Every structure is written in structure tokens, then in C-alpha cells.
PDB file of N, CA and C in Angstrom:
ATOM      1  N   UNK I  10      85.757  80.870  88.649  1.00  0.00           N
ATOM      2  CA  UNK I  10      85.560  79.434  88.587  1.00  0.00           C
ATOM      3  C   UNK I  10      86.399  78.870  87.443  1.00  0.00           C
ATOM      4  N   UNK I  11      87.212  77.886  87.771  1.00  0.00           N
ATOM      5  CA  UNK I  11      88.019  77.198  86.766  1.00  0.00           C
ATOM      6  C   UNK I  11      87.309  75.903  86.393  1.00  0.00           C
ATOM      7  N   UNK I  12      87.141  75.713  85.115  1.00  0.00           N
ATOM      8  CA  UNK I  12      86.499  74.483  84.638  1.00  0.00           C
ATOM      9  C   UNK I  12      87.559  73.577  84.008  1.00  0.00           C
ATOM     10  N   UNK I  13      87.344  72.302  84.142  1.00  0.00           N
ATOM     11  CA  UNK I  13      88.260  71.318  83.558  1.00  0.00           C
ATOM     12  C   UNK I  13      88.241  71.478  82.038  1.00  0.00           C
ATOM     13  N   UNK I  14      89.407  71.575  81.396  1.00  0.00           N
ATOM     14  CA  UNK I  14      89.449  71.710  79.940  1.00  0.00           C
ATOM     15  C   UNK I  14      88.833  70.493  79.249  1.00  0.00           C
ATOM     16  N   UNK I  15      88.085  70.737  78.207  1.00  0.00           N
ATOM     17  CA  UNK I  15      87.400  69.654  77.484  1.00  0.00           C
ATOM     18  C   UNK I  15      88.387  68.635  76.912  1.00  0.00           C
ATOM     19  N   UNK I  16      89.559  69.069  76.485  1.00  0.00           N
ATOM     20  CA  UNK I  16      90.516  68.176  75.847  1.00  0.00           C
ATOM     21  C   UNK I  16      91.433  67.432  76.799  1.00  0.00           C
ATOM     22  N   UNK I  17      91.260  67.618  78.107  1.00  0.00           N
ATOM     23  CA  UNK I  17      92.137  66.959  79.072  1.00  0.00           C
ATOM     24  C   UNK I  17      91.808  65.469  79.155  1.00  0.00           C
ATOM     25  N   UNK I  18      92.834  64.654  79.070  1.00  0.00           N
ATOM     26  CA  UNK I  18      92.637  63.197  79.161  1.00  0.00           C
ATOM     27  C   UNK I  18      92.065  62.841  80.530  1.00  0.00           C
ATOM     28  N   UNK I  19      91.038  62.004  80.581  1.00  0.00           N
ATOM     29  CA  UNK I  19      90.426  61.652  81.864  1.00  0.00           C
ATOM     30  C   UNK I  19      91.364  60.921  82.819  1.00  0.00           C
ATOM     31  N   UNK I  20      92.440  60.314  82.281  1.00  0.00           N
ATOM     32  CA  UNK I  20      93.379  59.603  83.147  1.00  0.00           C
ATOM     33  C   UNK I  20      94.582  60.457  83.553  1.00  0.00           C
ATOM     34  N   UNK I  21      94.577  61.743  83.194  1.00  0.00           N
ATOM     35  CA  UNK I  21      95.660  62.649  83.592  1.00  0.00           C
ATOM     36  C   UNK I  21      95.660  62.790  85.109  1.00  0.00           C
ATOM     37  N   UNK I  22      96.839  62.804  85.711  1.00  0.00           N
ATOM     38  CA  UNK I  22      96.929  62.937  87.168  1.00  0.00           C
ATOM     39  C   UNK I  22      97.514  64.279  87.599  1.00  0.00           C
ATOM     40  N   UNK I  23      97.852  65.135  86.639  1.00  0.00           N
ATOM     41  CA  UNK I  23      98.356  66.463  86.984  1.00  0.00           C
ATOM     42  C   UNK I  23      98.132  67.422  85.826  1.00  0.00           C
ATOM     43  N   UNK I  24      98.253  68.697  86.153  1.00  0.00           N
ATOM     44  CA  UNK I  24      98.084  69.779  85.186  1.00  0.00           C
ATOM     45  C   UNK I  24      99.274  70.711  85.356  1.00  0.00           C
ATOM     46  N   UNK I  25      99.881  71.134  84.257  1.00  0.00           N
ATOM     47  CA  UNK I  25     101.056  71.995  84.376  1.00  0.00           C
ATOM     48  C   UNK I  25     100.803  73.442  83.958  1.00  0.00           C
ATOM     49  N   UNK I  26      99.544  73.867  83.954  1.00  0.00           N
ATOM     50  CA  UNK I  26      99.187  75.233  83.565  1.00  0.00           C
ATOM     51  C   UNK I  26      99.978  76.268  84.353  1.00  0.00           C
ATOM     52  N   UNK I  27     100.146  76.055  85.638  1.00  0.00           N
ATOM     53  CA  UNK I  27     100.839  77.022  86.492  1.00  0.00           C
ATOM     54  C   UNK I  27     102.174  76.492  87.007  1.00  0.00           C
ATOM     55  N   UNK I  28     102.744  75.523  86.334  1.00  0.00           N
ATOM     56  CA  UNK I  28     104.082  75.032  86.673  1.00  0.00           C
ATOM     57  C   UNK I  28     105.117  75.971  86.060  1.00  0.00           C
ATOM     58  N   UNK I  29     106.277  76.038  86.671  1.00  0.00           N
ATOM     59  CA  UNK I  29     107.369  76.831  86.117  1.00  0.00           C
ATOM     60  C   UNK I  29     107.412  78.270  86.585  1.00  0.00           C
ATOM     61  N   UNK I  30     106.612  78.620  87.584  1.00  0.00           N
ATOM     62  CA  UNK I  30     106.687  79.970  88.149  1.00  0.00           C
ATOM     63  C   UNK I  30     107.930  80.071  89.020  1.00  0.00           C
ATOM     64  N   UNK I  31     108.904  80.864  88.598  1.00  0.00           N
ATOM     65  CA  UNK I  31     110.201  80.942  89.274  1.00  0.00           C
ATOM     66  C   UNK I  31     110.158  81.967  90.407  1.00  0.00           C
ATOM     67  N   UNK I  32     110.714  81.574  91.546  1.00  0.00           N
ATOM     68  CA  UNK I  32     110.838  82.451  92.705  1.00  0.00           C
ATOM     69  C   UNK I  32     112.311  82.524  93.078  1.00  0.00           C
ATOM     70  N   UNK I  33     112.808  83.738  93.320  1.00  0.00           N
ATOM     71  CA  UNK I  33     114.227  83.949  93.606  1.00  0.00           C
ATOM     72  C   UNK I  33     114.681  83.165  94.835  1.00  0.00           C
ATOM     73  N   UNK I  34     113.827  83.129  95.847  1.00  0.00           N
ATOM     74  CA  UNK I  34     114.162  82.398  97.059  1.00  0.00           C
ATOM     75  C   UNK I  34     112.987  81.521  97.465  1.00  0.00           C
ATOM     76  N   UNK I  35     113.304  80.353  97.955  1.00  0.00           N
ATOM     77  CA  UNK I  35     112.291  79.402  98.398  1.00  0.00           C
ATOM     78  C   UNK I  35     111.379  80.017  99.446  1.00  0.00           C
ATOM     79  N   UNK I  36     111.947  80.817 100.336  1.00  0.00           N
ATOM     80  CA  UNK I  36     111.146  81.414 101.405  1.00  0.00           C
ATOM     81  C   UNK I  36     110.092  82.370 100.868  1.00  0.00           C
ATOM     82  N   UNK I  37     110.343  82.972  99.703  1.00  0.00           N
ATOM     83  CA  UNK I  37     109.343  83.866  99.114  1.00  0.00           C
ATOM     84  C   UNK I  37     108.085  83.084  98.728  1.00  0.00           C
ATOM     85  N   UNK I  38     108.277  81.924  98.123  1.00  0.00           N
ATOM     86  CA  UNK I  38     107.127  81.111  97.730  1.00  0.00           C
ATOM     87  C   UNK I  38     106.439  80.512  98.957  1.00  0.00           C
ATOM     88  N   UNK I  39     107.208  80.043  99.920  1.00  0.00           N
ATOM     89  CA  UNK I  39     106.603  79.509 101.146  1.00  0.00           C
ATOM     90  C   UNK I  39     105.838  80.606 101.884  1.00  0.00           C
ATOM     91  N   UNK I  40     106.380  81.820 101.891  1.00  0.00           N
ATOM     92  CA  UNK I  40     105.684  82.944 102.510  1.00  0.00           C
ATOM     93  C   UNK I  40     104.384  83.263 101.800  1.00  0.00           C
ATOM     94  N   UNK I  41     104.397  83.164 100.487  1.00  0.00           N
ATOM     95  CA  UNK I  41     103.178  83.425  99.709  1.00  0.00           C
ATOM     96  C   UNK I  41     102.104  82.383 100.024  1.00  0.00           C
ATOM     97  N   UNK I  42     102.509  81.148 100.175  1.00  0.00           N
ATOM     98  CA  UNK I  42     101.566  80.087 100.539  1.00  0.00           C
ATOM     99  C   UNK I  42     100.847  80.463 101.833  1.00  0.00           C
ATOM    100  N   UNK I  43     101.610  80.837 102.840  1.00  0.00           N
ATOM    101  CA  UNK I  43     101.043  81.200 104.138  1.00  0.00           C
ATOM    102  C   UNK I  43     100.192  82.459 104.037  1.00  0.00           C
ATOM    103  N   UNK I  44     100.690  83.458 103.327  1.00  0.00           N
ATOM    104  CA  UNK I  44      99.965  84.724 103.166  1.00  0.00           C
ATOM    105  C   UNK I  44      98.589  84.505 102.535  1.00  0.00           C
ATOM    106  N   UNK I  45      98.487  83.570 101.619  1.00  0.00           N
ATOM    107  CA  UNK I  45      97.222  83.297 100.937  1.00  0.00           C
ATOM    108  C   UNK I  45      96.321  82.342 101.729  1.00  0.00           C
ATOM    109  N   UNK I  46      96.807  81.868 102.880  1.00  0.00           N
ATOM    110  CA  UNK I  46      95.977  81.031 103.743  1.00  0.00           C
ATOM    111  C   UNK I  46      96.055  79.541 103.476  1.00  0.00           C
ATOM    112  N   UNK I  47      97.029  79.116 102.683  1.00  0.00           N
ATOM    113  CA  UNK I  47      97.202  77.690 102.413  1.00  0.00           C
ATOM    114  C   UNK I  47      98.237  77.109 103.365  1.00  0.00           C
ATOM    115  N   UNK I  48      98.324  75.804 103.405  1.00  0.00           N
ATOM    116  CA  UNK I  48      99.327  75.125 104.222  1.00  0.00           C
ATOM    117  C   UNK I  48     100.374  74.514 103.308  1.00  0.00           C
ATOM    118  N   UNK I  49     101.555  74.310 103.867  1.00  0.00           N
ATOM    119  CA  UNK I  49     102.584  73.586 103.119  1.00  0.00           C
ATOM    120  C   UNK I  49     102.920  72.319 103.890  1.00  0.00           C
ATOM    121  N   UNK I  50     103.164  71.269 103.126  1.00  0.00           N
ATOM    122  CA  UNK I  50     103.483  69.976 103.733  1.00  0.00           C
ATOM    123  C   UNK I  50     104.309  69.167 102.740  1.00  0.00           C
ATOM    124  N   UNK I  51     105.487  68.750 103.187  1.00  0.00           N
ATOM    125  CA  UNK I  51     106.324  67.882 102.364  1.00  0.00           C
ATOM    126  C   UNK I  51     106.722  68.481 101.031  1.00  0.00           C
ATOM    127  N   UNK I  52     106.932  69.780 100.979  1.00  0.00           N
ATOM    128  CA  UNK I  52     107.329  70.435  99.739  1.00  0.00           C
ATOM    129  C   UNK I  52     106.170  70.838  98.844  1.00  0.00           C
ATOM    130  N   UNK I  53     104.949  70.648  99.297  1.00  0.00           N
ATOM    131  CA  UNK I  53     103.754  70.991  98.522  1.00  0.00           C
ATOM    132  C   UNK I  53     102.920  72.038  99.250  1.00  0.00           C
ATOM    133  N   UNK I  54     102.267  72.913  98.501  1.00  0.00           N
ATOM    134  CA  UNK I  54     101.178  73.729  99.030  1.00  0.00           C
ATOM    135  C   UNK I  54      99.932  72.877  98.862  1.00  0.00           C
ATOM    136  N   UNK I  55      99.106  72.821  99.900  1.00  0.00           N
ATOM    137  CA  UNK I  55      97.952  71.926  99.862  1.00  0.00           C
ATOM    138  C   UNK I  55      96.660  72.671 100.179  1.00  0.00           C
ATOM    139  N   UNK I  56      95.587  72.190  99.569  1.00  0.00           N
ATOM    140  CA  UNK I  56      94.254  72.751  99.774  1.00  0.00           C
ATOM    141  C   UNK I  56      93.258  71.599  99.842  1.00  0.00           C
ATOM    142  N   UNK I  57      92.843  71.213 101.060  1.00  0.00           N
ATOM    143  CA  UNK I  57      91.853  70.142 101.172  1.00  0.00           C
ATOM    144  C   UNK I  57      90.459  70.659 100.822  1.00  0.00           C
ATOM    145  N   UNK I  58      89.698  69.845 100.119  1.00  0.00           N
ATOM    146  CA  UNK I  58      88.337  70.206  99.710  1.00  0.00           C
ATOM    147  C   UNK I  58      87.425  69.013  99.979  1.00  0.00           C
ATOM    148  N   UNK I  59      86.304  69.269 100.633  1.00  0.00           N
ATOM    149  CA  UNK I  59      85.287  68.233 100.824  1.00  0.00           C
ATOM    150  C   UNK I  59      84.150  68.554  99.868  1.00  0.00           C
ATOM    151  N   UNK I  60      83.878  67.620  98.982  1.00  0.00           N
ATOM    152  CA  UNK I  60      82.853  67.813  97.951  1.00  0.00           C
ATOM    153  C   UNK I  60      81.974  66.572  97.911  1.00  0.00           C
ATOM    154  N   UNK I  61      80.703  66.755  98.121  1.00  0.00           N
ATOM    155  CA  UNK I  61      79.757  65.631  98.162  1.00  0.00           C
ATOM    156  C   UNK I  61      80.198  64.558  99.161  1.00  0.00           C
ATOM    157  N   UNK I  62      80.760  65.009 100.285  1.00  0.00           N
ATOM    158  CA  UNK I  62      81.179  64.081 101.329  1.00  0.00           C
ATOM    159  C   UNK I  62      82.500  63.384 101.075  1.00  0.00           C
ATOM    160  N   UNK I  63      83.167  63.716  99.981  1.00  0.00           N
ATOM    161  CA  UNK I  63      84.435  63.085  99.618  1.00  0.00           C
ATOM    162  C   UNK I  63      85.545  64.123  99.728  1.00  0.00           C
ATOM    163  N   UNK I  64      86.631  63.760 100.411  1.00  0.00           N
ATOM    164  CA  UNK I  64      87.759  64.673 100.573  1.00  0.00           C
ATOM    165  C   UNK I  64      88.785  64.438  99.471  1.00  0.00           C
ATOM    166  N   UNK I  65      89.192  65.530  98.861  1.00  0.00           N
ATOM    167  CA  UNK I  65      90.295  65.517  97.899  1.00  0.00           C
ATOM    168  C   UNK I  65      91.238  66.635  98.319  1.00  0.00           C
ATOM    169  N   UNK I  66      92.511  66.459  98.050  1.00  0.00           N
ATOM    170  CA  UNK I  66      93.480  67.490  98.389  1.00  0.00           C
ATOM    171  C   UNK I  66      94.201  67.919  97.126  1.00  0.00           C
ATOM    172  N   UNK I  67      94.084  69.202  96.803  1.00  0.00           N
ATOM    173  CA  UNK I  67      94.858  69.762  95.701  1.00  0.00           C
ATOM    174  C   UNK I  67      96.254  70.035  96.243  1.00  0.00           C
ATOM    175  N   UNK I  68      97.277  69.720  95.438  1.00  0.00           N
ATOM    176  CA  UNK I  68      98.644  69.964  95.887  1.00  0.00           C
ATOM    177  C   UNK I  68      99.518  70.368  94.714  1.00  0.00           C
ATOM    178  N   UNK I  69     100.331  71.387  94.947  1.00  0.00           N
ATOM    179  CA  UNK I  69     101.264  71.878  93.938  1.00  0.00           C
ATOM    180  C   UNK I  69     102.653  71.938  94.564  1.00  0.00           C
ATOM    181  N   UNK I  70     103.639  71.455  93.822  1.00  0.00           N
ATOM    182  CA  UNK I  70     105.015  71.438  94.318  1.00  0.00           C
ATOM    183  C   UNK I  70     105.520  72.867  94.460  1.00  0.00           C
ATOM    184  N   UNK I  71     106.118  73.160  95.646  1.00  0.00           N
ATOM    185  CA  UNK I  71     106.687  74.489  95.879  1.00  0.00           C
ATOM    186  C   UNK I  71     108.143  74.407  96.316  1.00  0.00           C
ATOM    187  N   UNK I  72     108.653  73.229  96.551  1.00  0.00           N
ATOM    188  CA  UNK I  72     110.043  73.064  96.957  1.00  0.00           C
ATOM    189  C   UNK I  72     110.165  72.690  98.415  1.00  0.00           C
ATOM    190  N   UNK I  73     111.181  71.925  98.702  1.00  0.00           N
ATOM    191  CA  UNK I  73     111.420  71.420 100.060  1.00  0.00           C
ATOM    192  C   UNK I  73     112.263  72.420 100.831  1.00  0.00           C
ATOM    193  N   UNK I  74     111.858  72.712 102.053  1.00  0.00           N
ATOM    194  CA  UNK I  74     112.595  73.625 102.925  1.00  0.00           C
ATOM    195  C   UNK I  74     113.750  72.872 103.562  1.00  0.00           C
ATOM    196  N   UNK I  75     114.963  73.338 103.352  1.00  0.00           N
ATOM    197  CA  UNK I  75     116.142  72.684 103.910  1.00  0.00           C
ATOM    198  C   UNK I  75     116.989  73.750 104.594  1.00  0.00           C
ATOM    199  N   UNK I  76     116.568  74.166 105.769  1.00  0.00           N
ATOM    200  CA  UNK I  76     117.286  75.220 106.472  1.00  0.00           C
ATOM    201  C   UNK I  76     116.909  76.586 105.926  1.00  0.00           C
ATOM    202  N   UNK I  77     117.788  77.533 106.128  1.00  0.00           N
ATOM    203  CA  UNK I  77     117.498  78.905 105.711  1.00  0.00           C
ATOM    204  C   UNK I  77     118.401  79.373 104.584  1.00  0.00           C
ATOM    205  N   UNK I  78     118.950  78.438 103.840  1.00  0.00           N
ATOM    206  CA  UNK I  78     119.777  78.816 102.700  1.00  0.00           C
ATOM    207  C   UNK I  78     118.945  79.597 101.699  1.00  0.00           C
ATOM    208  N   UNK I  79     119.596  80.519 101.025  1.00  0.00           N
ATOM    209  CA  UNK I  79     118.901  81.317 100.017  1.00  0.00           C
ATOM    210  C   UNK I  79     119.086  80.658  98.655  1.00  0.00           C
ATOM    211  N   UNK I  80     118.100  79.933  98.234  1.00  0.00           N
ATOM    212  CA  UNK I  80     118.129  79.348  96.905  1.00  0.00           C
ATOM    213  C   UNK I  80     116.731  79.396  96.331  1.00  0.00           C
ATOM    214  N   UNK I  81     116.678  79.412  95.026  1.00  0.00           N
ATOM    215  CA  UNK I  81     115.403  79.581  94.343  1.00  0.00           C
ATOM    216  C   UNK I  81     114.608  78.293  94.228  1.00  0.00           C
ATOM    217  N   UNK I  82     113.406  78.460  93.719  1.00  0.00           N
ATOM    218  CA  UNK I  82     112.527  77.327  93.471  1.00  0.00           C
ATOM    219  C   UNK I  82     111.541  77.726  92.386  1.00  0.00           C
ATOM    220  N   UNK I  83     110.773  76.785  91.932  1.00  0.00           N
ATOM    221  CA  UNK I  83     109.692  77.093  91.000  1.00  0.00           C
ATOM    222  C   UNK I  83     108.512  76.175  91.271  1.00  0.00           C
ATOM    223  N   UNK I  84     107.352  76.662  90.887  1.00  0.00           N
ATOM    224  CA  UNK I  84     106.150  75.860  91.084  1.00  0.00           C
ATOM    225  C   UNK I  84     106.190  74.651  90.157  1.00  0.00           C
ATOM    226  N   UNK I  85     105.630  73.574  90.633  1.00  0.00           N
ATOM    227  CA  UNK I  85     105.560  72.346  89.852  1.00  0.00           C
ATOM    228  C   UNK I  85     104.144  72.103  89.376  1.00  0.00           C
ATOM    229  N   UNK I  86     103.874  70.909  88.876  1.00  0.00           N
ATOM    230  CA  UNK I  86     102.528  70.591  88.410  1.00  0.00           C
ATOM    231  C   UNK I  86     101.540  70.500  89.571  1.00  0.00           C
ATOM    232  N   UNK I  87     100.287  70.728  89.261  1.00  0.00           N
ATOM    233  CA  UNK I  87      99.195  70.636  90.220  1.00  0.00           C
ATOM    234  C   UNK I  87      98.544  69.270  90.080  1.00  0.00           C
ATOM    235  N   UNK I  88      98.307  68.629  91.208  1.00  0.00           N
ATOM    236  CA  UNK I  88      97.616  67.345  91.203  1.00  0.00           C
ATOM    237  C   UNK I  88      96.665  67.264  92.380  1.00  0.00           C
ATOM    238  N   UNK I  89      95.902  66.200  92.435  1.00  0.00           N
ATOM    239  CA  UNK I  89      94.937  65.984  93.510  1.00  0.00           C
ATOM    240  C   UNK I  89      95.149  64.588  94.062  1.00  0.00           C
ATOM    241  N   UNK I  90      94.938  64.439  95.372  1.00  0.00           N
ATOM    242  CA  UNK I  90      95.066  63.135  96.007  1.00  0.00           C
ATOM    243  C   UNK I  90      93.847  62.855  96.879  1.00  0.00           C
ATOM    244  N   UNK I  91      93.658  61.580  97.193  1.00  0.00           N
ATOM    245  CA  UNK I  91      92.611  61.207  98.152  1.00  0.00           C
ATOM    246  C   UNK I  91      93.238  61.224  99.547  1.00  0.00           C
ATOM    247  N   UNK I  92      92.469  60.982 100.605  1.00  0.00           N
ATOM    248  CA  UNK I  92      93.024  61.037 101.963  1.00  0.00           C
ATOM    249  C   UNK I  92      94.193  60.088 102.222  1.00  0.00           C
ATOM    250  N   UNK I  93      94.307  59.011 101.458  1.00  0.00           N
ATOM    251  CA  UNK I  93      95.430  58.086 101.651  1.00  0.00           C
ATOM    252  C   UNK I  93      96.677  58.527 100.890  1.00  0.00           C
ATOM    253  N   UNK I  94      96.571  59.584 100.080  1.00  0.00           N
ATOM    254  CA  UNK I  94      97.707  60.070  99.303  1.00  0.00           C
ATOM    255  C   UNK I  94      97.754  59.546  97.884  1.00  0.00           C
ATOM    256  N   UNK I  95      96.782  58.740  97.496  1.00  0.00           N
ATOM    257  CA  UNK I  95      96.737  58.205  96.131  1.00  0.00           C
ATOM    258  C   UNK I  95      96.397  59.331  95.154  1.00  0.00           C
ATOM    259  N   UNK I  96      97.154  59.424  94.069  1.00  0.00           N
ATOM    260  CA  UNK I  96      96.888  60.437  93.047  1.00  0.00           C
ATOM    261  C   UNK I  96      95.545  60.169  92.378  1.00  0.00           C
ATOM    262  N   UNK I  97      94.751  61.218  92.253  1.00  0.00           N
ATOM    263  CA  UNK I  97      93.456  61.106  91.578  1.00  0.00           C
ATOM    264  C   UNK I  97      93.604  61.460  90.107  1.00  0.00           C
ATOM    265  N   UNK I  98      92.844  60.808  89.263  1.00  0.00           N
ATOM    266  CA  UNK I  98      92.816  61.168  87.849  1.00  0.00           C
ATOM    267  C   UNK I  98      91.865  62.346  87.674  1.00  0.00           C
ATOM    268  N   UNK I  99      91.978  63.016  86.551  1.00  0.00           N
ATOM    269  CA  UNK I  99      91.099  64.154  86.270  1.00  0.00           C
ATOM    270  C   UNK I  99      89.635  63.753  86.363  1.00  0.00           C
ATOM    271  N   UNK I 100      89.313  62.549  85.931  1.00  0.00           N
ATOM    272  CA  UNK I 100      87.925  62.074  85.969  1.00  0.00           C
ATOM    273  C   UNK I 100      87.424  61.885  87.401  1.00  0.00           C
ATOM    274  N   UNK I 101      88.336  61.683  88.358  1.00  0.00           N
ATOM    275  CA  UNK I 101      87.950  61.465  89.755  1.00  0.00           C
ATOM    276  C   UNK I 101      87.839  62.757  90.562  1.00  0.00           C
ATOM    277  N   UNK I 102      88.303  63.862  90.002  1.00  0.00           N
ATOM    278  CA  UNK I 102      88.298  65.145  90.718  1.00  0.00           C
ATOM    279  C   UNK I 102      86.997  65.874  90.423  1.00  0.00           C
ATOM    280  N   UNK I 103      86.277  66.232  91.466  1.00  0.00           N
ATOM    281  CA  UNK I 103      85.019  66.954  91.307  1.00  0.00           C
ATOM    282  C   UNK I 103      85.247  68.389  90.854  1.00  0.00           C
ATOM    283  N   UNK I 104      84.209  69.065  90.376  1.00  0.00           N
ATOM    284  CA  UNK I 104      84.357  70.418  89.851  1.00  0.00           C
ATOM    285  C   UNK I 104      84.801  71.441  90.897  1.00  0.00           C
ATOM    286  N   UNK I 105      84.360  71.289  92.142  1.00  0.00           N
ATOM    287  CA  UNK I 105      84.768  72.239  93.184  1.00  0.00           C
ATOM    288  C   UNK I 105      86.237  72.030  93.534  1.00  0.00           C
ATOM    289  N   UNK I 106      86.652  70.785  93.728  1.00  0.00           N
ATOM    290  CA  UNK I 106      88.051  70.490  94.027  1.00  0.00           C
ATOM    291  C   UNK I 106      88.945  70.937  92.872  1.00  0.00           C
ATOM    292  N   UNK I 107      88.485  70.734  91.647  1.00  0.00           N
ATOM    293  CA  UNK I 107      89.247  71.177  90.474  1.00  0.00           C
ATOM    294  C   UNK I 107      89.435  72.691  90.515  1.00  0.00           C
ATOM    295  N   UNK I 108      88.349  73.418  90.705  1.00  0.00           N
ATOM    296  CA  UNK I 108      88.398  74.874  90.698  1.00  0.00           C
ATOM    297  C   UNK I 108      89.255  75.420  91.840  1.00  0.00           C
ATOM    298  N   UNK I 109      89.112  74.856  93.034  1.00  0.00           N
ATOM    299  CA  UNK I 109      89.892  75.331  94.178  1.00  0.00           C
ATOM    300  C   UNK I 109      91.382  75.057  93.988  1.00  0.00           C
ATOM    301  N   UNK I 110      91.723  73.922  93.414  1.00  0.00           N
ATOM    302  CA  UNK I 110      93.123  73.628  93.129  1.00  0.00           C
ATOM    303  C   UNK I 110      93.705  74.591  92.113  1.00  0.00           C
ATOM    304  N   UNK I 111      92.964  74.847  91.054  1.00  0.00           N
ATOM    305  CA  UNK I 111      93.434  75.782  90.030  1.00  0.00           C
ATOM    306  C   UNK I 111      93.547  77.196  90.598  1.00  0.00           C
ATOM    307  N   UNK I 112      92.615  77.567  91.472  1.00  0.00           N
ATOM    308  CA  UNK I 112      92.659  78.896  92.093  1.00  0.00           C
ATOM    309  C   UNK I 112      93.916  79.033  92.947  1.00  0.00           C
ATOM    310  N   UNK I 113      94.237  78.009  93.728  1.00  0.00           N
ATOM    311  CA  UNK I 113      95.445  78.037  94.543  1.00  0.00           C
ATOM    312  C   UNK I 113      96.684  78.145  93.660  1.00  0.00           C
ATOM    313  N   UNK I 114      96.762  77.310  92.636  1.00  0.00           N
ATOM    314  CA  UNK I 114      97.932  77.311  91.755  1.00  0.00           C
ATOM    315  C   UNK I 114      98.100  78.659  91.057  1.00  0.00           C
ATOM    316  N   UNK I 115      97.006  79.238  90.583  1.00  0.00           N
ATOM    317  CA  UNK I 115      97.063  80.535  89.901  1.00  0.00           C
ATOM    318  C   UNK I 115      97.523  81.630  90.851  1.00  0.00           C
ATOM    319  N   UNK I 116      97.027  81.612  92.088  1.00  0.00           N
ATOM    320  CA  UNK I 116      97.396  82.635  93.067  1.00  0.00           C
ATOM    321  C   UNK I 116      98.878  82.547  93.427  1.00  0.00           C
ATOM    322  N   UNK I 117      99.395  81.344  93.566  1.00  0.00           N
ATOM    323  CA  UNK I 117     100.819  81.187  93.859  1.00  0.00           C
ATOM    324  C   UNK I 117     101.659  81.615  92.664  1.00  0.00           C
ATOM    325  N   UNK I 118     101.274  81.189  91.489  1.00  0.00           N
ATOM    326  CA  UNK I 118     101.995  81.501  90.254  1.00  0.00           C
ATOM    327  C   UNK I 118     102.041  83.012  90.012  1.00  0.00           C
ATOM    328  N   UNK I 119     100.985  83.715  90.398  1.00  0.00           N
ATOM    329  CA  UNK I 119     100.910  85.162  90.173  1.00  0.00           C
ATOM    330  C   UNK I 119     102.013  85.919  90.909  1.00  0.00           C
ATOM    331  N   UNK I 120     102.597  85.334  91.953  1.00  0.00           N
ATOM    332  CA  UNK I 120     103.653  86.000  92.701  1.00  0.00           C
ATOM    333  C   UNK I 120     105.053  85.709  92.192  1.00  0.00           C
ATOM    334  N   UNK I 121     105.170  85.030  91.071  1.00  0.00           N
ATOM    335  CA  UNK I 121     106.478  84.631  90.539  1.00  0.00           C
ATOM    336  C   UNK I 121     107.303  85.848  90.134  1.00  0.00           C
ATOM    337  N   UNK I 122     108.601  85.628  89.954  1.00  0.00           N
ATOM    338  CA  UNK I 122     109.494  86.670  89.447  1.00  0.00           C
ATOM    339  C   UNK I 122     109.282  86.798  87.950  1.00  0.00           C
ATOM    340  N   UNK I 123     109.053  87.996  87.503  1.00  0.00           N
ATOM    341  CA  UNK I 123     108.940  88.254  86.065  1.00  0.00           C
ATOM    342  C   UNK I 123     109.987  89.298  85.714  1.00  0.00           C
ATOM    343  N   UNK I 124     110.988  88.868  84.982  1.00  0.00           N
ATOM    344  CA  UNK I 124     112.083  89.784  84.657  1.00  0.00           C
ATOM    345  C   UNK I 124     112.249  89.918  83.175  1.00  0.00           C
TER     346      UNK I 124
END
């Protein structure tokens, strides 16, 4: 279980704890997204969560697929949106949506290239 850090500003709209995970090829990161059971959409890995009847979507940048060229990518910041795509602030994200988003970001980041 990931808990929201006490010092995080309530108006923050993203977290960069797992940003900067470098992958040699974009397809490696996209493959990891699928392998872990997440979906990718518009260059983001996404995880929808319904909490107390409210839907929030955790999303982390993974890079845009542009053909089958071999080029690298890296994970970006993690954020949450409502069903209309509006960015949620940390104060608007429930504890389950927060934890599930952090879990997704950590799992993707764990597959990065470490050299």
C-alpha cells in the first residue's frame, strides 16, 4: 500500500517518484505495460479506479508509438484524471486510486534499464 506523502502539496497534479525510468526501446516499455495487465492510450499507461462511486484514472507517460522504429523512451510523471480528462489534484485523489497509481508506476519503473 502506497500512502500519500505528508509533505506533498494538496494542489500538486503529478508525482515524479517513478519518472525517468529509461528503456532502450519504446516497445519494451509498451510490452511491460501489457504484460502487467495495464492498458496504454495516447502515450500513457492507464489504470482506472472506482473508489466510493467516483472514477479516477492513474496515468503515467510511457511514450507515443510511432511505427516500429527502435528508439528509447523513459517514464514520465504520474498523475490522475477524472472521466473527462481533467487533471486531479493530490487532495482530490482517494487513497485507493493513489495507491493503485503508485503501484502501476513502480511496477513499470522496475523494468527500466540499469547500466
